[in-house]
Amino acid sequence: MNFLIDGLFQNLEPSSQFAKIPGPEKERWYTYQDVLDVSARLANVLTSRGVQPGDRVAVQVPKSIEALMLYLGTIRAGAVFLPLNTAYTPSEVEFFLTDAEPSIFVCDPHMKNDYIGLAENLGVTLDTLGVWQNPEESAGTLADDGLQASTHFQNVARKAEDLAAILYTSGTTGRSKGAMLTHENLLSNTKTLVDYWEFTEQDILLHALPIFHTHGLFVATNVVIASGASMLFFGAFDKDAILENLPRVTSLMGVPTFYTRLLNDDRLNRALVKNMRLFISGSAPLLAETHNQFGERTGHRILERYGMTETNMNTSNPYRGERIAGTVGFPLPGVEVRVTDQKTGAVLGCDKVGMVEVKGPNVFSGYWKLPEKTKEEFRSDGFFITGDLGKIDADGYLQIVGRSKDLIISGGYNIYPKEIELVLDDCENVEESAVIGVPHPDFGEAVLGIVVSKPGTDQSEETILKSIEEKLARFKQPKRLIFVDGLPRNTMGKVQKNLLREQFKAALDKS
């Protein structure tokens, strides 16, 4: 028995439609039988490459249905799926490959030359995977061999506690940590969400999220499979395409940026969404203003939920019941949530702000190769310390009010200031820097760099930003740099970022 695959596919109807992939000329269709066949082909190729149960399969490829099949093929082969943000540079990817020690690294065929040397130096097998479209054009070595492989594969046995995936989530120290997610973590959360959000085989999800993190891969995709639903599968968020296709679907999962952009278009109205059943938002806080405006315009109250890389989904506003703007709802069935005093760990009462802690089958098993860090993040009674600050009101709704660390969430992506500060500090003539998140009209929050130049030097914002382009993914790069004479510090010498956030909170108002 393969715990996750058997659980996801137990109600599968092979002839049912799994996905439609819009194209410039015509749509491609995938049935659930195609899912079984293609994931089997890729599982066969992986095992032929020497991938063993428990091996890591690192993947950095553009979003495609083939990439989803590689995820399922990896799980069927008993291996551990390790998706990497497609915006990461080779310099950033080097750390993940060094730390995770995958047996194989699958990249975009167009990026192969950028990774050949790195893969050889690390002793990692390099493979490529693109999109099966034109039979005269290679879709990568993994894809080409997959076309020749058998559609029959005996799933490798995996237990509930075996690893299914590792997702890296950075820390404020600048070092990324690999969150280890088990088969039970993923399957338990999927089944809970299918029931809580009432997904059925009648649903059609508009999928426009990336598939290298929890939201787009494990929440959206797994929920569709486990419920026997189908989806319209888009490579990225395209406002015009979304508006054109909303009448064809019943549900949409997105980040707040999706909804702010839709609201900025007059085509969004009640008639357009009359077939919709559910709009879901997550990965970043949804402004109450956005929630209310969307409700007034469409007649639909967005369902906001709360999750993180280490825990999948923890809470959700109710499907049947009042969805309160500014809150992330109630603990999901089987999940415990509490708010504690940051210093003492004592459980706090109603409306008291403190540290949000969670416990349940959804919570990860620990950080890859970091047992001491794992121990620090868990209470003795098994609760995971999320690092988020929140409060629970008298009706039981959880509200996230801030973050105990200086995490920046921009357009749904987690960005950690220390990583960017290290890059800025390494620039010529930079004495020191501080990176903060400030309000942004589109992304909700965006990166602002505060820079102190070395005495007697003069430099431009453009020069520094240009110099870091190859070192940081685009979503991490500061929208602006502001030069100051010095950074504010407390008596212990710690930079007071709260003062910087207040001082420069309007810096990107016109961006």
Coordinates of C-alpha atoms in Angstrom, one line a residue:
M1 CA 0.0 0.0 0.0
N2 CA 1.2 3.5 -0.9
F3 CA -0.5 5.5 1.8
L4 CA -0.9 8.8 -0.1
I5 CA -1.5 7.5 -3.6
D6 CA -4.1 4.9 -2.5
G7 CA -5.8 7.5 -0.3
L8 CA -6.0 10.1 -3.1
F9 CA -7.1 7.7 -5.8
Q10 CA -9.6 5.6 -3.8
N11 CA -12.6 7.1 -5.5
L12 CA -11.1 7.6 -8.9
E13 CA -13.2 7.2 -12.0
P14 CA -10.7 6.6 -14.9
S15 CA -13.0 8.0 -17.6
S16 CA -13.7 11.2 -15.8
Q17 CA -12.0 14.4 -16.8
F18 CA -9.1 15.6 -14.7
A19 CA -7.9 18.7 -16.4
K20 CA -8.3 21.0 -19.4
I21 CA -5.2 22.9 -20.3
P22 CA -6.0 26.0 -22.4
G23 CA -3.7 26.7 -25.3
P24 CA -3.3 29.3 -28.0
E25 CA -5.0 27.1 -30.6
K26 CA -6.9 24.4 -28.7
E27 CA -7.3 22.9 -25.3
R28 CA -5.6 19.8 -24.2
W29 CA -7.6 17.3 -22.1
Y30 CA -6.5 14.9 -19.4
T31 CA -8.7 12.2 -18.0
Y32 CA -8.0 10.4 -14.8
Q33 CA -6.8 7.4 -16.9
D34 CA -4.2 9.7 -18.4
V35 CA -3.2 10.6 -14.8
L36 CA -2.6 6.9 -14.0
D37 CA -0.8 6.3 -17.3
V38 CA 1.5 9.3 -17.4
S39 CA 2.4 9.2 -13.7
A40 CA 3.2 5.5 -14.2
R41 CA 5.4 6.2 -17.1
L42 CA 7.4 8.8 -15.1
A43 CA 7.6 6.5 -12.1
N44 CA 9.1 3.8 -14.4
V45 CA 11.6 6.3 -15.7
L46 CA 12.6 7.4 -12.2
T47 CA 13.2 3.9 -11.0
S48 CA 15.2 3.1 -14.2
R49 CA 17.4 6.1 -13.3
G50 CA 18.2 4.4 -10.0
V51 CA 15.8 6.4 -7.7
Q52 CA 15.2 4.4 -4.6
P53 CA 12.4 4.7 -1.9
G54 CA 13.2 7.7 0.3
D55 CA 15.4 9.3 -2.3
R56 CA 14.8 13.0 -3.0
V57 CA 13.7 14.1 -6.4
A58 CA 14.4 17.8 -6.8
V59 CA 12.4 19.6 -9.4
Q60 CA 12.6 23.1 -10.9
V61 CA 10.4 23.2 -14.0
P62 CA 7.7 25.6 -15.3
K63 CA 4.2 24.9 -14.3
S64 CA 2.7 22.2 -16.5
I65 CA 0.4 19.2 -16.3
E66 CA 3.6 17.1 -16.9
A67 CA 5.1 18.6 -13.7
L68 CA 2.0 17.5 -11.7
M69 CA 2.4 14.0 -13.2
L70 CA 6.1 14.0 -12.1
Y71 CA 4.9 14.8 -8.5
L72 CA 2.6 11.8 -8.6
G73 CA 5.1 9.6 -10.3
T74 CA 7.7 10.4 -7.6
I75 CA 5.2 9.5 -4.8
R76 CA 4.3 6.3 -6.7
A77 CA 8.0 5.4 -6.8
G78 CA 8.3 5.8 -3.1
A79 CA 10.6 8.8 -3.4
V80 CA 10.4 12.3 -1.8
F81 CA 9.2 15.2 -3.9
L82 CA 11.2 18.4 -3.6
P83 CA 9.8 21.3 -5.7
L84 CA 11.8 24.4 -6.1
N85 CA 10.6 27.9 -7.0
T86 CA 11.2 28.5 -10.7
A87 CA 12.4 32.0 -9.9
Y88 CA 15.4 30.7 -7.9
T89 CA 18.8 31.4 -9.6
P90 CA 21.4 28.6 -10.0
S91 CA 23.3 30.2 -7.1
E92 CA 20.2 29.7 -4.9
V93 CA 19.5 26.2 -6.2
E94 CA 23.0 25.1 -5.3
F95 CA 22.2 25.3 -1.6
F96 CA 19.1 23.1 -1.9
L97 CA 20.9 20.5 -3.9
T98 CA 23.8 20.5 -1.5
D99 CA 21.5 20.2 1.6
A100 CA 18.9 17.8 0.4
E101 CA 21.3 15.5 -1.5
P102 CA 18.8 14.4 -4.1
S103 CA 19.5 11.5 -6.4
I104 CA 18.1 13.4 -9.3
F105 CA 17.5 17.0 -10.2
V106 CA 14.9 17.8 -12.9
C107 CA 15.1 21.2 -14.6
D108 CA 13.6 23.1 -17.5
P109 CA 15.2 21.9 -20.7
H110 CA 16.0 25.5 -21.5
M111 CA 18.1 25.8 -18.3
K112 CA 20.1 22.6 -18.8
N113 CA 23.3 24.3 -19.7
D114 CA 23.1 26.5 -16.6
Y115 CA 23.0 23.4 -14.4
I116 CA 25.3 20.9 -16.0
G117 CA 28.4 22.0 -14.1
L118 CA 26.6 22.3 -10.8
A119 CA 25.1 18.8 -11.1
E120 CA 28.4 17.3 -12.0
N121 CA 30.2 19.0 -9.1
L122 CA 27.5 17.7 -6.6
G123 CA 27.3 14.3 -8.2
V124 CA 23.6 14.7 -8.9
T125 CA 21.9 13.2 -12.0
L126 CA 20.6 16.0 -14.2
D127 CA 17.4 15.4 -16.1
T128 CA 15.0 17.7 -17.9
L129 CA 11.2 17.9 -18.3
G130 CA 9.1 20.2 -20.5
V131 CA 5.7 20.1 -22.0
W132 CA 4.5 17.3 -24.4
Q133 CA 3.1 19.4 -27.2
N134 CA 5.0 18.9 -30.5
P135 CA 6.1 15.4 -31.4
E136 CA 8.9 16.9 -33.5
E137 CA 10.3 18.8 -30.5
S138 CA 11.9 17.2 -27.4
A139 CA 10.2 17.9 -24.1
G140 CA 13.3 16.9 -22.2
T141 CA 15.1 13.7 -21.5
L142 CA 12.7 12.6 -18.8
A143 CA 9.7 13.3 -21.0
D144 CA 11.2 11.6 -24.0
D145 CA 12.0 8.4 -22.1
G146 CA 8.6 8.6 -20.5
L147 CA 6.9 8.3 -23.8
Q148 CA 8.7 5.0 -24.3
A149 CA 8.0 3.7 -20.8
S150 CA 5.2 1.4 -19.7
T151 CA 1.9 2.7 -18.4
H152 CA 1.9 -0.1 -15.8
F153 CA 3.7 0.5 -12.5
Q154 CA 3.4 -1.3 -9.1
N155 CA 3.2 1.5 -6.6
V156 CA 6.0 1.3 -4.0
A157 CA 4.7 0.6 -0.5
R158 CA 4.9 3.6 1.8
K159 CA 3.5 4.0 5.3
A160 CA 1.7 7.0 6.8
E161 CA 4.9 8.1 8.6
D162 CA 7.1 7.9 5.5
L163 CA 8.2 11.2 3.9
A164 CA 6.3 12.3 0.8
A165 CA 7.8 15.8 0.2
I166 CA 10.3 18.3 1.5
L167 CA 9.4 22.0 1.1
Y168 CA 12.1 24.6 1.9
T169 CA 11.1 27.5 4.0
S170 CA 13.6 30.2 4.9
G171 CA 14.4 31.5 8.4
T172 CA 15.4 34.9 9.6
T173 CA 19.0 33.6 10.0
G174 CA 19.2 33.5 6.3
R175 CA 19.4 29.7 6.1
S176 CA 16.6 27.8 4.4
K177 CA 15.0 24.8 6.3
G178 CA 13.5 21.8 4.7
A179 CA 10.1 21.0 6.1
M180 CA 9.6 17.2 6.0
L181 CA 6.0 16.3 5.1
T182 CA 4.8 12.8 5.5
H183 CA 2.2 10.8 3.6
E184 CA -0.2 11.2 6.5
N185 CA 0.4 15.0 6.7
L186 CA -0.7 15.4 3.1
L187 CA -3.5 12.9 3.0
S188 CA -5.2 13.8 6.3
N189 CA -5.3 17.5 5.4
T190 CA -6.6 16.8 1.9
K191 CA -9.5 14.7 3.1
T192 CA -10.3 17.3 5.7
L193 CA -10.4 20.1 3.1
V194 CA -12.5 18.0 0.7
D195 CA -15.1 17.6 3.4
Y196 CA -14.9 21.0 5.0
W197 CA -15.1 22.9 1.6
E198 CA -17.6 20.3 0.2
F199 CA -15.7 19.5 -3.0
T200 CA -17.3 16.8 -5.2
E201 CA -16.8 15.3 -8.7
Q202 CA -19.1 18.1 -9.9
D203 CA -16.6 20.8 -9.1
I204 CA -14.3 22.5 -11.6
L205 CA -11.4 24.4 -10.1
L206 CA -9.7 27.3 -11.9
H207 CA -6.1 26.5 -11.1
A208 CA -3.8 29.6 -11.6
L209 CA -1.4 29.1 -8.7
P210 CA 2.3 28.0 -8.8
I211 CA 2.8 24.3 -8.0
F212 CA 6.1 24.6 -6.1
H213 CA 4.5 25.3 -2.8
T214 CA 1.8 24.0 -0.5
H215 CA -1.1 26.1 -1.8
G216 CA -1.0 25.2 -5.5
L217 CA 0.4 21.7 -5.2
F218 CA -1.0 20.1 -2.1
V219 CA -4.1 22.1 -1.4
A220 CA -5.4 22.7 -4.9
T221 CA -4.2 19.6 -6.7
N222 CA -4.7 17.0 -4.0
V223 CA -8.2 18.3 -3.2
V224 CA -9.2 18.0 -6.9
I225 CA -7.9 14.4 -7.1
A226 CA -9.3 13.2 -3.8
S227 CA -12.8 14.6 -4.7
G228 CA -12.7 13.4 -8.3
A229 CA -13.2 17.0 -9.5
S230 CA -11.6 18.5 -12.5
M231 CA -9.8 21.8 -13.3
L232 CA -8.9 24.4 -15.8
F233 CA -5.1 24.4 -15.5
F234 CA -3.4 27.7 -16.3
G235 CA 0.3 28.2 -16.4
A236 CA 0.0 31.5 -14.4
F237 CA -2.4 34.1 -13.3
D238 CA -3.6 36.0 -16.3
K239 CA -6.4 38.4 -15.5
D240 CA -8.1 38.4 -18.9
A241 CA -8.0 34.6 -19.1
I242 CA -9.4 34.3 -15.5
L243 CA -12.3 36.6 -16.3
E244 CA -13.0 34.8 -19.6
N245 CA -13.1 31.4 -17.9
L246 CA -14.9 32.2 -14.6
P247 CA -18.3 31.2 -16.1
R248 CA -16.8 27.7 -16.8
V249 CA -15.8 26.9 -13.3
T250 CA -17.2 26.4 -9.8
S251 CA -14.3 27.4 -7.6
L252 CA -11.1 29.5 -7.5
M253 CA -8.2 29.2 -5.1
G254 CA -6.0 32.3 -5.1
V255 CA -3.8 34.7 -3.1
P256 CA -5.1 38.2 -2.2
T257 CA -3.3 39.7 -5.3
F258 CA -5.7 37.7 -7.5
Y259 CA -8.7 39.3 -5.9
T260 CA -7.4 42.9 -5.9
R261 CA -6.6 42.6 -9.6
L262 CA -10.0 41.2 -10.5
L263 CA -11.7 44.0 -8.5
N264 CA -9.8 46.5 -10.6
D265 CA -11.6 45.3 -13.7
D266 CA -15.2 46.4 -14.5
R267 CA -15.9 43.0 -16.1
L268 CA -16.1 41.4 -12.7
N269 CA -19.8 41.3 -11.8
R270 CA -22.5 39.1 -10.4
A271 CA -23.5 37.8 -13.8
L272 CA -20.0 36.6 -14.6
V273 CA -19.7 34.5 -11.4
K274 CA -23.3 33.1 -11.3
N275 CA -22.0 29.6 -11.7
M276 CA -19.3 29.9 -9.0
R277 CA -19.6 28.0 -5.7
L278 CA -16.5 29.1 -3.8
F279 CA -13.7 31.6 -3.8
I280 CA -10.8 30.8 -1.5
S281 CA -7.9 33.0 -0.5
G282 CA -4.7 32.2 1.4
S283 CA -0.9 32.4 1.5
A284 CA -1.1 36.0 2.7
P285 CA -3.5 38.2 4.7
L286 CA -6.6 39.4 2.8
L287 CA -7.5 43.0 3.6
A288 CA -10.9 43.4 5.1
E289 CA -11.5 46.1 2.4
T290 CA -10.9 43.6 -0.4
H291 CA -13.1 41.1 1.3
N292 CA -16.0 43.5 1.6
Q293 CA -15.6 45.0 -1.9
F294 CA -15.6 41.6 -3.5
G295 CA -18.7 40.6 -1.6
E296 CA -20.5 43.8 -2.7
R297 CA -19.5 43.4 -6.4
T298 CA -20.1 39.6 -6.8
G299 CA -22.4 38.5 -4.0
H300 CA -19.7 36.0 -2.9
R301 CA -17.9 36.2 0.4
I302 CA -14.3 35.1 0.0
L303 CA -13.4 32.1 2.2
E304 CA -10.1 32.9 3.9
R305 CA -8.0 30.1 5.5
Y306 CA -4.7 29.9 7.3
G307 CA -1.8 27.5 6.7
M308 CA 1.9 27.3 6.3
T309 CA 4.6 25.2 4.7
E310 CA 5.2 23.2 7.8
T311 CA 1.5 22.5 8.6
N312 CA -0.6 22.6 5.4
M313 CA -3.9 24.1 6.4
N314 CA -4.7 24.8 10.0
T315 CA -7.9 26.9 10.0
S316 CA -10.6 28.0 7.7
N317 CA -13.6 30.3 7.7
P318 CA -16.7 28.1 7.4
Y319 CA -18.2 26.9 4.1
R320 CA -21.7 27.1 5.7
G321 CA -21.6 29.9 8.2
E322 CA -20.4 33.5 8.5
R323 CA -17.1 34.3 6.9
I324 CA -15.7 37.2 8.9
A325 CA -13.4 39.7 7.1
G326 CA -10.0 39.9 8.8
T327 CA -10.2 36.5 10.3
V328 CA -9.0 33.0 9.2
G329 CA -11.8 31.2 10.8
F330 CA -11.9 28.1 13.0
P331 CA -9.5 25.2 13.5
L332 CA -10.1 22.5 10.9
P333 CA -11.5 19.2 12.2
G334 CA -8.7 17.2 13.9
V335 CA -6.5 20.3 14.3
E336 CA -5.9 22.1 17.6
V337 CA -5.0 25.8 17.7
R338 CA -4.1 27.8 20.7
V339 CA -2.6 31.2 21.5
T340 CA 0.1 31.4 24.1
D341 CA 2.2 34.0 25.9
Q342 CA 5.5 34.4 24.0
K343 CA 7.6 34.4 27.1
T344 CA 5.9 31.8 29.4
G345 CA 4.1 29.6 26.9
A346 CA 0.9 29.9 29.0
V347 CA -2.3 29.5 27.1
L348 CA -4.1 32.9 26.7
G349 CA -7.8 33.7 26.9
C350 CA -10.2 35.3 24.5
D351 CA -8.9 38.3 22.5
K352 CA -5.5 38.1 24.0
V353 CA -2.7 38.5 21.4
G354 CA 0.1 35.9 21.6
M355 CA 1.9 33.1 19.7
V356 CA -0.2 30.9 17.5
E357 CA 0.5 27.2 18.1
V358 CA -1.0 24.2 16.3
K359 CA -1.2 20.4 16.7
G360 CA -2.6 17.7 14.5
P361 CA -2.0 15.1 11.8
N362 CA -1.3 17.9 9.3
V363 CA 1.8 19.2 11.2
F364 CA 5.2 18.3 9.6
S365 CA 7.6 15.8 11.2
G366 CA 10.5 18.2 11.5
Y367 CA 13.2 20.1 9.6
W368 CA 15.5 18.1 7.3
K369 CA 18.9 17.4 9.1
L370 CA 18.1 20.0 11.8
P371 CA 17.0 18.0 14.9
E372 CA 17.9 20.7 17.3
K373 CA 16.0 23.4 15.3
T374 CA 13.0 21.0 15.2
K375 CA 13.1 20.5 19.0
E376 CA 13.1 24.3 19.5
E377 CA 10.0 24.7 17.4
F378 CA 7.8 22.2 19.3
R379 CA 6.4 22.3 22.8
S380 CA 6.7 19.3 25.0
D381 CA 3.1 18.5 24.4
G382 CA 3.5 18.3 20.6
F383 CA 2.3 21.8 19.7
F384 CA 4.2 23.5 16.8
I385 CA 5.2 27.1 17.4
T386 CA 4.2 28.9 14.2
G387 CA 5.9 32.2 14.7
D388 CA 2.7 34.0 13.9
L389 CA 1.0 36.3 16.4
G390 CA -2.8 36.1 16.7
K391 CA -5.9 36.1 18.9
I392 CA -9.0 34.1 19.1
D393 CA -12.3 36.0 19.6
A394 CA -15.3 35.0 21.7
D395 CA -16.9 33.2 18.8
G396 CA -13.8 31.1 18.2
Y397 CA -12.5 32.9 15.0
L398 CA -8.7 33.2 14.8
Q399 CA -7.2 36.5 13.6
I400 CA -3.6 36.7 12.6
V401 CA -2.3 40.1 13.7
G402 CA 1.4 40.0 12.9
R403 CA 4.5 37.9 12.8
S404 CA 7.0 37.4 15.5
K405 CA 9.8 37.4 13.0
D406 CA 10.3 39.9 10.2
L407 CA 8.8 37.7 7.5
I408 CA 7.6 39.6 4.4
I409 CA 4.7 38.1 2.4
S410 CA 4.5 39.7 -1.0
G411 CA 1.9 38.4 -3.5
G412 CA 1.7 35.2 -1.5
Y413 CA 5.4 34.5 -1.4
N414 CA 7.4 34.3 1.8
I415 CA 10.4 36.6 1.8
Y416 CA 13.0 36.6 4.6
P417 CA 14.9 39.9 5.1
K418 CA 18.1 38.4 6.3
E419 CA 18.8 36.6 3.1
I420 CA 18.4 39.9 1.1
E421 CA 20.5 41.9 3.6
L422 CA 23.4 39.5 3.2
V423 CA 23.4 40.1 -0.5
L424 CA 23.1 43.9 -0.1
D425 CA 25.8 44.0 2.5
D426 CA 28.1 42.2 0.1
C427 CA 27.7 44.9 -2.5
E428 CA 30.6 47.3 -3.0
N429 CA 30.5 50.4 -0.8
V430 CA 27.6 49.2 1.2
E431 CA 28.3 49.6 5.0
E432 CA 25.1 47.8 6.1
S433 CA 21.5 47.4 5.2
A434 CA 18.1 46.6 6.7
V435 CA 15.3 45.0 4.7
I436 CA 11.6 45.6 5.6
G437 CA 8.2 44.9 4.2
V438 CA 6.0 47.9 3.5
P439 CA 2.5 48.2 2.1
H440 CA 2.1 47.8 -1.6
P441 CA -1.1 48.5 -3.6
D442 CA -0.9 45.3 -5.7
F443 CA 1.2 42.8 -3.7
G444 CA -0.1 43.7 -0.3
E445 CA 3.4 44.0 1.0
A446 CA 6.7 44.5 -0.9
V447 CA 10.4 44.6 -0.2
L448 CA 12.1 47.9 0.7
G449 CA 15.9 48.1 1.2
I450 CA 17.4 50.6 3.6
V451 CA 21.1 51.1 2.8
V452 CA 23.9 52.8 4.6
S453 CA 26.9 53.6 2.3
K454 CA 30.5 53.4 3.4
P455 CA 31.9 56.8 4.5
G456 CA 33.1 58.9 1.6
T457 CA 31.4 56.8 -1.1
D458 CA 28.6 57.6 -3.5
Q459 CA 26.4 55.2 -5.4
S460 CA 23.1 54.9 -7.1
E461 CA 20.1 52.8 -6.4
E462 CA 20.1 51.5 -10.0
T463 CA 23.7 50.2 -9.7
I464 CA 23.0 48.2 -6.6
L465 CA 19.8 46.7 -7.9
K466 CA 21.5 45.7 -11.1
S467 CA 24.3 44.0 -9.2
I468 CA 22.0 41.7 -7.3
E469 CA 19.7 40.6 -10.1
E470 CA 21.6 37.3 -10.6
K471 CA 21.8 36.6 -6.9
L472 CA 18.1 36.8 -5.9
A473 CA 14.9 35.6 -7.4
R474 CA 12.9 38.5 -8.8
F475 CA 10.2 38.4 -6.2
K476 CA 12.8 38.9 -3.5
Q477 CA 14.5 41.9 -5.1
P478 CA 13.7 45.2 -3.4
K479 CA 11.2 47.5 -5.1
R480 CA 13.2 50.4 -4.0
L481 CA 16.4 51.3 -2.1
I482 CA 16.5 54.2 0.3
F483 CA 19.9 55.6 1.5
V484 CA 20.2 56.7 5.1
D485 CA 23.1 57.9 7.3
G486 CA 22.5 55.2 9.9
L487 CA 20.1 52.6 11.1
P488 CA 18.1 53.1 14.4
R489 CA 19.2 50.8 17.2
N490 CA 18.2 50.0 20.7
T491 CA 20.5 49.8 23.7
M492 CA 21.5 46.3 22.8
G493 CA 22.5 47.3 19.3
K494 CA 19.6 45.6 17.5
V495 CA 18.2 47.4 14.5
Q496 CA 14.7 48.7 15.3
K497 CA 12.9 47.7 12.2
N498 CA 9.6 48.8 13.7
L499 CA 10.8 52.4 13.5
L500 CA 11.9 51.9 9.9
R501 CA 8.5 50.4 8.9
E502 CA 6.7 53.3 10.4
Q503 CA 9.0 55.9 8.8
F504 CA 8.9 54.4 5.3
K505 CA 5.4 52.9 5.3
A506 CA 4.3 55.1 2.4
A507 CA 7.5 54.6 0.3
L508 CA 5.7 52.4 -2.3
D509 CA 2.3 54.1 -2.4
K510 CA 2.8 55.1 -6.0
S511 CA 4.7 52.0 -7.1

